[in-house]
Coordinates of C-alpha atoms and ligand atoms in Angstrom, one line a residue:
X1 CA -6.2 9.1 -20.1
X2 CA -5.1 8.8 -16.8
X3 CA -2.2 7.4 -15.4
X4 CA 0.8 7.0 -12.4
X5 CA 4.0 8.1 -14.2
X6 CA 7.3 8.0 -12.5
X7 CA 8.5 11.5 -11.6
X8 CA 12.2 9.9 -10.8
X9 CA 13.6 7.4 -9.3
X10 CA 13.7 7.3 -5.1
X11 CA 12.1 6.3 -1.7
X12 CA 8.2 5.3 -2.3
X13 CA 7.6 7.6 1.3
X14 CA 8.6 10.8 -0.9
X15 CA 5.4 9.4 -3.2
X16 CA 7.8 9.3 -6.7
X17 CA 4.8 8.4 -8.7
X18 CA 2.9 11.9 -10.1
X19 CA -0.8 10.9 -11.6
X20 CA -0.7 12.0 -14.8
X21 CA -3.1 13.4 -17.9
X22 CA -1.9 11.5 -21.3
X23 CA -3.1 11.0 -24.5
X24 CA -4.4 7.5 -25.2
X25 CA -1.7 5.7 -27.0
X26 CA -2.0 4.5 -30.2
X27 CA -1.9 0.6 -31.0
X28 CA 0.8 -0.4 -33.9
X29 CA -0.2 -2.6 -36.2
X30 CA 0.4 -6.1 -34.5
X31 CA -0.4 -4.5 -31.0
X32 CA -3.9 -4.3 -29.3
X33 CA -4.9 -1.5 -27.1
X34 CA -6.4 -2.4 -23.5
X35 CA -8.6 -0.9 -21.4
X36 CA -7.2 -1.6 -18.1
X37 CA -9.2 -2.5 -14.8
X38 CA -7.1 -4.0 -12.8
X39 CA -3.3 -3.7 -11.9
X40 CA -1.7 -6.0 -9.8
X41 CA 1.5 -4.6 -8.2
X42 CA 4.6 -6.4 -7.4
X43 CA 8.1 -6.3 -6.3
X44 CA 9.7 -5.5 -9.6
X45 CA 7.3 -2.5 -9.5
X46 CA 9.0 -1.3 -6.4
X47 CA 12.5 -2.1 -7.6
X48 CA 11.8 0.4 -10.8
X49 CA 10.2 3.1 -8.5
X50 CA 13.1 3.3 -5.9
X51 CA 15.5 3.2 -8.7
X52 CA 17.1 -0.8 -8.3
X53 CA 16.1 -1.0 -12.0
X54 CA 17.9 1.8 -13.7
X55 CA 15.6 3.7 -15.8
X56 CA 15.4 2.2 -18.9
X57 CA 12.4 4.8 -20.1
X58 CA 11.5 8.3 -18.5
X59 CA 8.7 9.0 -16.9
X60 CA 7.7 5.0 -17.2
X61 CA 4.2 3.9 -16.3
X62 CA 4.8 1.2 -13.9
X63 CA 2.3 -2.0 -13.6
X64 CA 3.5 -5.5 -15.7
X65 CA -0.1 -7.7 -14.2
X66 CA -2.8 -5.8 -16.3
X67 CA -6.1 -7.0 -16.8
X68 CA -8.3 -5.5 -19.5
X69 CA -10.3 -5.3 -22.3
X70 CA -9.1 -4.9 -25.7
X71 CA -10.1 -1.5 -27.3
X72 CA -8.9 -1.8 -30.9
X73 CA -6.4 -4.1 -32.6
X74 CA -3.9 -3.5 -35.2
X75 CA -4.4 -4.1 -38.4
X76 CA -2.7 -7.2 -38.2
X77 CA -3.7 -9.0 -35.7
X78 CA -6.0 -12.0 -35.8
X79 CA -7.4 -14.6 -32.8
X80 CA -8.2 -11.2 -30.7
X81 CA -11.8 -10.1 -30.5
X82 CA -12.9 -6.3 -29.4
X83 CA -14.1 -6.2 -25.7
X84 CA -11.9 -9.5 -24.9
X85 CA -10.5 -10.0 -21.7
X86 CA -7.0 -10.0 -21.8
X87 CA -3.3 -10.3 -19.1
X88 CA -0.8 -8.4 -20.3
X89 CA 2.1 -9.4 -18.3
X90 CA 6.0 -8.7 -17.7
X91 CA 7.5 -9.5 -21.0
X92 CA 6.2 -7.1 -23.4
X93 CA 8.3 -8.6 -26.8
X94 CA 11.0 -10.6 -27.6
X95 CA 13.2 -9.8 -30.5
X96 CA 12.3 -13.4 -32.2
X97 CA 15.7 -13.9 -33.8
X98 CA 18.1 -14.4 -31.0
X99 CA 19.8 -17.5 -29.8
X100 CA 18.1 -17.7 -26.8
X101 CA 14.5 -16.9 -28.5
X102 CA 15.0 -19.8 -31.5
X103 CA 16.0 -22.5 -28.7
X104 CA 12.7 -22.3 -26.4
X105 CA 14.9 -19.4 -24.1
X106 CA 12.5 -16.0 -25.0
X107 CA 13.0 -15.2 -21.4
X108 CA 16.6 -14.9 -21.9
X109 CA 16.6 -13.2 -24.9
X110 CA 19.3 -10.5 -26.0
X111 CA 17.0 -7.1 -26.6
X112 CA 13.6 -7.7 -24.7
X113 CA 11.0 -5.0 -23.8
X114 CA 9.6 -5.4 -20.4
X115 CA 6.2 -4.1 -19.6
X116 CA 6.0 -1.1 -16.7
X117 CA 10.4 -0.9 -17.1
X118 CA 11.0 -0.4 -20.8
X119 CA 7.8 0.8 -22.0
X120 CA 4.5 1.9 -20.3
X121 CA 2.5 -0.3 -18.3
X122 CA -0.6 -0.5 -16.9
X123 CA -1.0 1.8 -13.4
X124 CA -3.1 3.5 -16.3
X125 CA -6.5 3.6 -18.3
X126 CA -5.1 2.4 -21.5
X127 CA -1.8 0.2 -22.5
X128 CA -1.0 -1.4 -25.8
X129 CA 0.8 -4.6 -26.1
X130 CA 1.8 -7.1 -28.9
X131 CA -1.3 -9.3 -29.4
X132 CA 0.8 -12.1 -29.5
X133 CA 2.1 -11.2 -25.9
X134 CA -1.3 -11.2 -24.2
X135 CA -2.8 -13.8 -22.4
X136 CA -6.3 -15.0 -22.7
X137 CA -7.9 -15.7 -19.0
X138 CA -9.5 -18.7 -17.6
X139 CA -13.1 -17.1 -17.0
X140 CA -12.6 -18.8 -13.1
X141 CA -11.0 -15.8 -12.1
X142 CA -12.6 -12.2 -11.6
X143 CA -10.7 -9.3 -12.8
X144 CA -9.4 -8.6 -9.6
X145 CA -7.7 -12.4 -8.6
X146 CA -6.5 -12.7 -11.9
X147 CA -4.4 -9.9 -11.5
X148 CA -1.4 -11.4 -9.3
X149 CA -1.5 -14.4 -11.5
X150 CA 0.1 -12.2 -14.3
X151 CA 3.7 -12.1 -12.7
X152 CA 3.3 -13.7 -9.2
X153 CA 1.9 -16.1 -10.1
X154 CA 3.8 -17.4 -13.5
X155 CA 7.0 -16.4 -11.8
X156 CA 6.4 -18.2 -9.0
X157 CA 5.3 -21.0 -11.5
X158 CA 9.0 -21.2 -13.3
X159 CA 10.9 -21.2 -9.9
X160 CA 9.4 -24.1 -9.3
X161 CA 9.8 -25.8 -12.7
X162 CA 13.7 -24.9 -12.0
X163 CA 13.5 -26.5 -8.4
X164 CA 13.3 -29.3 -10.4
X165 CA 11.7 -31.4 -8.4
X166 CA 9.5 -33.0 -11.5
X167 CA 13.2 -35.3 -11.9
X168 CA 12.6 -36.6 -8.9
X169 CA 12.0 -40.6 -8.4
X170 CA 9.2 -40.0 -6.6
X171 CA 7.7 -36.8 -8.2
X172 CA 6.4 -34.0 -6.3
X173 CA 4.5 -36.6 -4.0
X174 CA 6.0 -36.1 -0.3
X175 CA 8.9 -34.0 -1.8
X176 CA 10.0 -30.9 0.8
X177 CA 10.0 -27.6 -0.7
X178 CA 11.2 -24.5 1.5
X179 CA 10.1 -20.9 0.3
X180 CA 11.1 -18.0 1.6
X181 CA 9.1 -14.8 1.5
X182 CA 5.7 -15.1 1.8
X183 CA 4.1 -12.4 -0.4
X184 CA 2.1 -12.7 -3.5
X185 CA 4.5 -14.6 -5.2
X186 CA 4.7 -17.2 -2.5
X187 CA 1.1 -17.5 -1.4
X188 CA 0.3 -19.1 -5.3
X189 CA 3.2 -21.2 -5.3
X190 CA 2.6 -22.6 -2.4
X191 CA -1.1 -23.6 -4.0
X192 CA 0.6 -25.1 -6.9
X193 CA 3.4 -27.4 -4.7
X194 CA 0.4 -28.4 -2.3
X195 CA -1.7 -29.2 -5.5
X196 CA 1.4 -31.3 -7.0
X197 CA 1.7 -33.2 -3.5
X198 CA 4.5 -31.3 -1.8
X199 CA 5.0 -30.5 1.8
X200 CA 5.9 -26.9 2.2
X201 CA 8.1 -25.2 4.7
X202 CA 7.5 -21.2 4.7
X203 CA 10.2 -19.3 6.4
X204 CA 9.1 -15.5 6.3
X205 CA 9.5 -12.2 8.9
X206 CA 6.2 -11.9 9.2
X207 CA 4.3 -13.5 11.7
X208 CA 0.6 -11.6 11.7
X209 CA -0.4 -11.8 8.2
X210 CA 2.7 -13.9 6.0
X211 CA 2.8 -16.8 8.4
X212 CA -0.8 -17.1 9.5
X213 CA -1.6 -17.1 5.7
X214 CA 0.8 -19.4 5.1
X215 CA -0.7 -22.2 7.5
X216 CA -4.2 -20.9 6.2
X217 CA -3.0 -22.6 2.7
X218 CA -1.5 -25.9 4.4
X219 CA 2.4 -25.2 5.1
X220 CA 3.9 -28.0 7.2
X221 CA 5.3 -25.4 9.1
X222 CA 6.4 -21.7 9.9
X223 CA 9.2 -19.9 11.4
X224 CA 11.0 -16.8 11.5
X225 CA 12.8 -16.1 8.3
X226 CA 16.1 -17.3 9.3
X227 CA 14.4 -20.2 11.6
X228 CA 15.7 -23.5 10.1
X229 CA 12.9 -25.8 8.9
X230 CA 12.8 -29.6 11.2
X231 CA 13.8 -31.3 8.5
X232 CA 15.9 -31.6 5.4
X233 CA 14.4 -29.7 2.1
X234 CA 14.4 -31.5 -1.4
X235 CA 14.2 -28.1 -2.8
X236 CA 13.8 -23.8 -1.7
X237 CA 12.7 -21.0 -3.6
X238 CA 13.7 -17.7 -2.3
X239 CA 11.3 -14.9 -3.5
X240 CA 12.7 -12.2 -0.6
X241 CA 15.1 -9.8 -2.2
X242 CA 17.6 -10.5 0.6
X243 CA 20.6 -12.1 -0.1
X244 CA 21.4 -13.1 3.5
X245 CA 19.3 -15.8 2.9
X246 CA 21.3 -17.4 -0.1
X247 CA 23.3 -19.6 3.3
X248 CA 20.7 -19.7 5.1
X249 CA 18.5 -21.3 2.4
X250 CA 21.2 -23.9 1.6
X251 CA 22.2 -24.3 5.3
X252 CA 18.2 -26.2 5.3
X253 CA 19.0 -28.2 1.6
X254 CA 19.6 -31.4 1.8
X255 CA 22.3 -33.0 -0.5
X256 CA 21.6 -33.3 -4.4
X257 CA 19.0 -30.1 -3.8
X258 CA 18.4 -26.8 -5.6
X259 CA 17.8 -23.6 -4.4
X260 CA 15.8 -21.0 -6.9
X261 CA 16.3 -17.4 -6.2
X262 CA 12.9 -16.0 -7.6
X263 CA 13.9 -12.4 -7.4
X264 CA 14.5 -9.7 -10.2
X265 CA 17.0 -7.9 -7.8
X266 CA 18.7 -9.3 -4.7
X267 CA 21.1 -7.6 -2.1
X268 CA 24.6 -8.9 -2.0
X269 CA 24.8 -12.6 -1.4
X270 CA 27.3 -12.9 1.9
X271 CA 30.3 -15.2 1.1
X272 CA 29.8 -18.9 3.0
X273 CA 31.4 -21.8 3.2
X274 CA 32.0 -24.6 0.3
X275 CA 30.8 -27.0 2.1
X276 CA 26.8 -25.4 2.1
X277 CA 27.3 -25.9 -1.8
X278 CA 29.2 -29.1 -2.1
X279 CA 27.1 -32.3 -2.0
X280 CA 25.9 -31.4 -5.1
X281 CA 23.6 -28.6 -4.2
X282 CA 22.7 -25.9 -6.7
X283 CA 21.7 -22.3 -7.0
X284 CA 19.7 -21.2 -9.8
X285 CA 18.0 -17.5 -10.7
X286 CA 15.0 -17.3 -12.3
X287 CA 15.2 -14.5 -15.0
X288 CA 11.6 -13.4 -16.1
X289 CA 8.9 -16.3 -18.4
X290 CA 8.5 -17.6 -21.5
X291 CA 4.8 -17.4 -23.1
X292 CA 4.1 -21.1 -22.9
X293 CA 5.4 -20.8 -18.9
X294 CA 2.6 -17.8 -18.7
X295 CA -0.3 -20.4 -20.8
X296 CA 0.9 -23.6 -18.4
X297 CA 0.9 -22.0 -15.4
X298 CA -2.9 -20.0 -16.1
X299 CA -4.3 -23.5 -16.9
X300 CA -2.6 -25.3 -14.4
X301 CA -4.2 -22.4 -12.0
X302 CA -7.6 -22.8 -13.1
X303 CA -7.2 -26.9 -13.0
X304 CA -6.6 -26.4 -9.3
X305 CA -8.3 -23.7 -8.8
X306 CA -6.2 -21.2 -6.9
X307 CA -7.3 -18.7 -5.1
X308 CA -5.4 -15.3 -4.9
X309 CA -6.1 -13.2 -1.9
X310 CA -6.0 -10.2 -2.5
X311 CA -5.9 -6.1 -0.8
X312 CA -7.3 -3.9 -2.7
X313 CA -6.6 -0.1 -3.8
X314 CA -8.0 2.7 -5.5
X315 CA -6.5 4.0 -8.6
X316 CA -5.5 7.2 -6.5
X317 CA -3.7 5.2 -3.7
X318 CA -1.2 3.9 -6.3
X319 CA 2.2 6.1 -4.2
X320 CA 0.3 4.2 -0.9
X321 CA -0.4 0.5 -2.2
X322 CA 3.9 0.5 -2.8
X323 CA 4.6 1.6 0.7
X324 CA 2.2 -0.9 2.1
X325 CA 3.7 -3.6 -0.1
X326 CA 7.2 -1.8 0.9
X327 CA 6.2 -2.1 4.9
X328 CA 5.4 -5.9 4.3
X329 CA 1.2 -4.8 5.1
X330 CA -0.2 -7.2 2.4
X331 CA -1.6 -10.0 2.6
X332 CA -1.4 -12.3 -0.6
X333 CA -1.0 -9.4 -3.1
X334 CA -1.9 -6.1 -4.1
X335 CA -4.0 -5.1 -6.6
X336 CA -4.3 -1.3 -8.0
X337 CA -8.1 -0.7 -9.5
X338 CA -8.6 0.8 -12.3
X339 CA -12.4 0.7 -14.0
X340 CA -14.7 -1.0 -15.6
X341 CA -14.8 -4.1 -13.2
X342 CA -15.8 -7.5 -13.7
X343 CA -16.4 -9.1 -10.4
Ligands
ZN401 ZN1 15.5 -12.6 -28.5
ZN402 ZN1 6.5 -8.8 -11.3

């Protein structure tokens, strides 16, 4: 098969990523194997490529928002049909046994695998997975806009579970939710706190595509990404890697409100007065999904429907589609084609 394997770590201009002959891998017995066509690619993908992530596995595959078809199933797998489509997203396996996995915590848990970081994933023809870590997919969504739902999406899904906004006295109706960043993770969320009766307040660098898209999908309002909002947030989810924001952010929350870093790496967060904190504010990170977050969030997606938008590259342009993603040139999220399309 082919595939995009990292050559080593370093700047996505020096094109890091090598396309690749490999044999097909084999599925173990509770995995499935998947026939990829489509790839979405995200921030974390960028982080492993340039080397933020250490490198957990040599030559990794990148690519944790697969869509596919399944190929052939281990021998013990059940509820999974050849030729089904199937997301196979960030977390690959949990270890089942930890404290954190037997209290409703699997994202936390002590010796996970993470798709495209610890083992291969799906910049490729072929990936295997555990079949109980796939997702089945609301048919709503071709191939290609179900593809940022897999880690965009369901990240951007959790963050705002942990804005905790639901424990308000009035719900989600009228509450004000800040995000900052406006890429792929930002442009579903934003569907999901509009759905849920928020008013949204997007604060992002990019004027051209992240801001116009962010009006396009019903913000209150725009600015700059350090421009403070008109009003007081009840809530703000950070999904830029820049930790200079971390005071800004809580410089626009009001008292009693949280403020959700959504990122997998951050720069430094600049030291800041107690008093942006105090008043009861508080910071949370959110630290990848568990499976039920992935299920919720994929029916609460087709409920509303979103709609992903979506650019578009050919399996070649994989070095490319991270320096466009790097250079802030997408709008909504990129997506990495593979074959075998169903549109
Ligand atoms: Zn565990
Ligand atoms: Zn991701």
């Amino acid at each position: 098969m082919k595939a995009w394997t990292l050559r080593a770590p370093g700047p996505v201009d020096g094109h890091p990523l090598e396309l690749t002959e490999l044999p097909v891998p084999v599925s173990g017995a509770d995995e499935v194997l998947v026939r990829v066509s489509a790839c979405g690619i995200c921030r974390t993908d960028l982080h492993v490529v340039e080397g933020e992530l250490e490198v957990r596995r040599p030559r990794v595959i990148p690519g944790h928002q697969i869509v596919g078809r399944v190929a052939a199933l281990g021998q013990e797998v059940k509820g999974l049909d050849l030729d089904q489509r199937v997301g196979i997203a960030w977390l690959h396996r949990t270890c089942g046994v930890c404290p954190f996995c037997t209290s409703g915590r699997e994202n936390l848990c002590e010796a996970p695998q993470f798709t495209g970081w610890t083992v291969n994933g799906g910049f490729a023809e072929m990936v295997v997975a555990p079949a109980k870590f796939v997702y089945s997919l609301p048919h709503g969504f071709d191939d290609i806009q179900a593809a940022p739902l897999l880690c965009a999406g369901i990240i951007g899904y959790r963050a705002l579970r942990l804005t905790r906004l639901d424990e308000r006295q009035a719900g989600w109706t009228g509450a004000r939710l800040g995000i900052y960043g406006f890429g792929a993770a930002g442009h579903v969320c934003i569907q999901l706190a509009r759905a849920r009766g928020a008013d949204v307040y997007v604060a992002t660098r990019d004027r051209e595509r992240h801001q116009a898209l962010a009006l396009e999908l019903g913000a209150t309002w725009v600015g700059d990404a350090f421009a403070t909002p008109p009003v007081k947030l009840d809530a703000a989810i950070i999904f830029a890697p820049a930790g200079e924001l971390v005071p800004v952010a809580l410089r626009a929350l009001d008292k009693g409100g949280t403020l959700v870093l959504g990122g997998i790496h951050m720069s430094d967060i600049p030291s800041f007065p107690y008093s942006l904190i105090y008043g009861e504010r508080s910071v949370s990170s959110v630290a990848n999904n568990t499976r039920d977050d992935g299920r919720e969030f994929l029916a609460e997606a087709a409920r509303i429907p979103v709609h992903t938008h979506v650019h578009t590259f050919p399996f070649t342009a994989a070095n490319e589609a991270l320096i466009a993603l790097k250079h802030d040139a997408i709008r909504g999220a990129a997506v990495l084609l593979i074959e075998n399309l169903e549109r």
